[in-house]
Amino acid sequence: MKIWAALRNAVIGWTMLLGGKAGWRERFTRTAPGLATALAIFAFVTFLAVIIVAIGTDIPGLFAILAGMFALALPLVAMVLVLLGTRNVVRGTEPVLDLVVPATYALMAFIVIEGLLASLIGGPIVILSWLALGYLLYRLARAATGWPTAISIGFAVLTVLLLVAMRQALYMLSSIAGSPT
């Protein structure tokens, strides 16, 4: 039941954050165990997403499942890389977990919603999910760190751009690896 409580608190916390209400931080367990819980749920969501996509084709092997989970974890990797770079540039001292834990829950929703949009509506509408993710990351950066607007926008934009670039690079590498010589 801890997982359901964590998800419920994350939804309430994000609702409060987007509404500009105080107390949103208390809805997230911003500790190492809280991060571990968020990452475990994130891994489960990516696993389910890979399995759901595979239902229509063939049962994937272990390597295909792990590769799919890795590809779906790219938003989290991009966000952490940009966060660490931004903190380094602005010489921030704010706790990393204040941003990483809520962002992990937002990225779970992003993976599910982006996947639904891509499969139900089509590729070009996915750009809206990227814009929504950028907005969520901007609001989180403003609320969690107190960074100026320009820095928060830069953080959000760079995270989404890195996500797109990482996916494009992965796609290019996979098509090179799969092409006959």
Short mmCIF file of C-alpha atoms in Angstrom, two decimals:
data_model
loop_
_atom_site.label_atom_id
_atom_site.label_comp_id
_atom_site.label_asym_id
_atom_site.label_seq_id
_atom_site.Cartn_x
_atom_site.Cartn_y
_atom_site.Cartn_z
CA MET A 1 0.00 0.00 0.00
CA LYS A 2 3.00 2.29 0.35
CA ILE A 3 3.20 2.55 -3.43
CA TRP A 4 -0.40 3.71 -3.75
CA ALA A 5 0.12 6.24 -0.97
CA ALA A 6 3.25 7.55 -2.69
CA LEU A 7 1.41 7.90 -6.01
CA ARG A 8 -1.58 9.57 -4.37
CA ASN A 9 0.68 11.98 -2.50
CA ALA A 10 2.57 12.73 -5.71
CA VAL A 11 -0.65 13.61 -7.54
CA ILE A 12 -1.76 15.83 -4.66
CA GLY A 13 1.70 17.38 -4.41
CA TRP A 14 1.83 18.19 -8.12
CA THR A 15 -1.68 19.62 -7.98
CA MET A 16 -0.63 21.85 -5.11
CA LEU A 17 2.61 22.83 -6.86
CA LEU A 18 0.86 23.76 -10.09
CA GLY A 19 -1.77 25.65 -8.12
CA GLY A 20 0.91 27.63 -6.31
CA LYS A 21 -0.16 26.34 -2.92
CA ALA A 22 2.23 26.01 -0.01
CA GLY A 23 2.84 22.61 1.50
CA TRP A 24 3.50 20.73 -1.73
CA ARG A 25 6.92 19.63 -0.47
CA GLU A 26 5.39 17.63 2.36
CA ARG A 27 3.56 15.45 -0.17
CA PHE A 28 6.87 14.10 -1.48
CA THR A 29 9.27 12.05 0.60
CA ARG A 30 12.41 13.96 -0.31
CA THR A 31 14.85 11.53 1.27
CA ALA A 32 16.96 8.64 -0.02
CA PRO A 33 14.18 6.10 0.78
CA GLY A 34 11.66 8.40 -0.91
CA LEU A 35 13.86 8.56 -4.00
CA ALA A 36 14.25 4.78 -3.92
CA THR A 37 10.46 4.40 -3.80
CA ALA A 38 10.02 6.82 -6.70
CA LEU A 39 12.69 5.03 -8.75
CA ALA A 40 11.15 1.62 -8.03
CA ILE A 41 7.75 2.86 -9.20
CA PHE A 42 9.43 4.47 -12.22
CA ALA A 43 11.13 1.16 -13.10
CA PHE A 44 7.81 -0.68 -12.76
CA VAL A 45 6.06 1.87 -15.01
CA THR A 46 8.77 1.54 -17.67
CA PHE A 47 8.55 -2.26 -17.42
CA LEU A 48 4.77 -2.16 -17.89
CA ALA A 49 5.11 0.22 -20.81
CA VAL A 50 7.55 -2.12 -22.57
CA ILE A 51 5.29 -5.11 -21.96
CA ILE A 52 2.16 -3.28 -23.15
CA VAL A 53 3.89 -2.24 -26.38
CA ALA A 54 5.14 -5.80 -26.88
CA ILE A 55 1.66 -7.32 -26.48
CA GLY A 56 0.83 -6.46 -30.07
CA THR A 57 3.99 -7.99 -31.48
CA ASP A 58 5.99 -10.74 -29.88
CA ILE A 59 7.14 -11.63 -26.40
CA PRO A 60 10.41 -9.76 -25.96
CA GLY A 61 13.51 -11.33 -24.54
CA LEU A 62 15.28 -10.06 -21.47
CA PHE A 63 17.66 -7.86 -23.48
CA ALA A 64 14.77 -6.27 -25.38
CA ILE A 65 12.92 -5.54 -22.13
CA LEU A 66 16.01 -3.98 -20.55
CA ALA A 67 16.77 -1.97 -23.71
CA GLY A 68 13.19 -0.69 -23.77
CA MET A 69 13.33 0.24 -20.11
CA PHE A 70 16.63 2.05 -20.71
CA ALA A 71 15.12 4.02 -23.58
CA LEU A 72 12.14 4.97 -21.43
CA ALA A 73 14.46 6.05 -18.62
CA LEU A 74 16.14 8.66 -20.86
CA PRO A 75 13.89 11.49 -19.61
CA LEU A 76 15.07 10.82 -16.06
CA VAL A 77 18.71 10.66 -17.15
CA ALA A 78 18.34 13.89 -19.12
CA MET A 79 16.73 15.68 -16.19
CA VAL A 80 19.43 14.61 -13.72
CA LEU A 81 22.25 15.59 -16.10
CA VAL A 82 20.77 19.03 -16.74
CA LEU A 83 20.00 19.51 -13.04
CA LEU A 84 23.57 18.75 -12.02
CA GLY A 85 24.93 21.00 -14.77
CA THR A 86 22.59 23.84 -13.85
CA ARG A 87 23.41 23.57 -10.15
CA ASN A 88 27.09 23.65 -11.03
CA VAL A 89 26.72 26.77 -13.21
CA VAL A 90 24.56 28.73 -10.74
CA ARG A 91 26.53 27.36 -7.78
CA GLY A 92 23.30 26.24 -6.16
CA THR A 93 23.19 24.73 -2.71
CA GLU A 94 19.57 23.61 -2.70
CA PRO A 95 18.96 19.92 -1.96
CA VAL A 96 18.89 17.83 -5.13
CA LEU A 97 16.14 15.57 -3.79
CA ASP A 98 13.74 18.53 -3.56
CA LEU A 99 13.73 18.54 -7.35
CA VAL A 100 14.56 14.94 -8.29
CA VAL A 101 11.82 13.17 -6.33
CA PRO A 102 8.88 15.26 -7.64
CA ALA A 103 10.40 15.25 -11.14
CA THR A 104 10.56 11.45 -11.12
CA TYR A 105 6.81 11.27 -10.58
CA ALA A 106 6.21 13.85 -13.32
CA LEU A 107 8.39 11.86 -15.70
CA MET A 108 6.34 8.72 -14.98
CA ALA A 109 3.23 10.56 -16.08
CA PHE A 110 5.11 11.91 -19.09
CA ILE A 111 6.11 8.41 -20.22
CA VAL A 112 2.55 7.13 -19.95
CA ILE A 113 0.91 10.16 -21.57
CA GLU A 114 3.49 10.48 -24.34
CA GLY A 115 3.13 6.78 -25.12
CA LEU A 116 -0.66 7.07 -25.27
CA LEU A 117 -0.51 10.15 -27.47
CA ALA A 118 1.96 8.53 -29.84
CA SER A 119 -0.02 5.31 -30.16
CA LEU A 120 -3.54 6.78 -30.26
CA ILE A 121 -3.17 10.10 -32.04
CA GLY A 122 0.16 10.08 -33.79
CA GLY A 123 3.65 11.44 -33.62
CA PRO A 124 3.24 15.19 -34.15
CA ILE A 125 0.95 15.52 -31.13
CA VAL A 126 3.79 14.17 -28.96
CA ILE A 127 5.37 17.61 -29.21
CA LEU A 128 2.57 18.82 -26.93
CA SER A 129 3.67 16.31 -24.30
CA TRP A 130 7.23 17.67 -24.55
CA LEU A 131 5.93 21.19 -24.05
CA ALA A 132 3.87 20.05 -21.06
CA LEU A 133 6.92 18.33 -19.58
CA GLY A 134 8.94 21.50 -20.06
CA TYR A 135 6.27 23.50 -18.25
CA LEU A 136 6.14 21.04 -15.36
CA LEU A 137 9.92 21.13 -15.00
CA TYR A 138 9.91 24.93 -15.13
CA ARG A 139 7.29 25.18 -12.38
CA LEU A 140 9.14 22.61 -10.29
CA ALA A 141 12.46 24.41 -10.68
CA ARG A 142 10.89 27.73 -9.65
CA ALA A 143 9.16 26.23 -6.63
CA ALA A 144 11.88 23.83 -5.44
CA THR A 145 14.99 25.90 -6.01
CA GLY A 146 13.97 29.52 -6.17
CA TRP A 147 16.04 29.94 -9.32
CA PRO A 148 15.23 33.04 -11.37
CA THR A 149 12.73 32.65 -14.19
CA ALA A 150 15.41 32.61 -16.90
CA ILE A 151 17.41 29.86 -15.17
CA SER A 152 14.26 27.79 -14.57
CA ILE A 153 13.21 28.15 -18.21
CA GLY A 154 16.72 27.22 -19.32
CA PHE A 155 16.67 24.15 -17.10
CA ALA A 156 13.33 23.00 -18.51
CA VAL A 157 14.25 23.70 -22.14
CA LEU A 158 17.66 22.04 -21.88
CA THR A 159 16.14 18.99 -20.23
CA VAL A 160 13.58 18.53 -23.00
CA LEU A 161 16.18 19.22 -25.72
CA LEU A 162 18.59 16.71 -24.19
CA LEU A 163 15.80 14.16 -23.96
CA VAL A 164 14.96 14.60 -27.63
CA ALA A 165 18.64 14.52 -28.63
CA MET A 166 19.30 11.37 -26.59
CA ARG A 167 16.32 9.61 -28.15
CA GLN A 168 17.36 10.69 -31.64
CA ALA A 169 20.91 9.45 -31.04
CA LEU A 170 19.61 6.15 -29.72
CA TYR A 171 17.34 5.79 -32.75
CA MET A 172 20.24 6.51 -35.11
CA LEU A 173 22.49 4.03 -33.32
CA SER A 174 19.82 1.34 -33.36
CA SER A 175 19.19 1.79 -37.07
CA ILE A 176 22.93 1.62 -37.81
CA ALA A 177 23.27 -1.53 -35.71
CA GLY A 178 20.32 -3.15 -37.45
CA SER A 179 21.27 -2.26 -41.02
CA PRO A 180 22.93 -4.84 -43.21
CA THR A 181 26.47 -4.11 -44.35
#
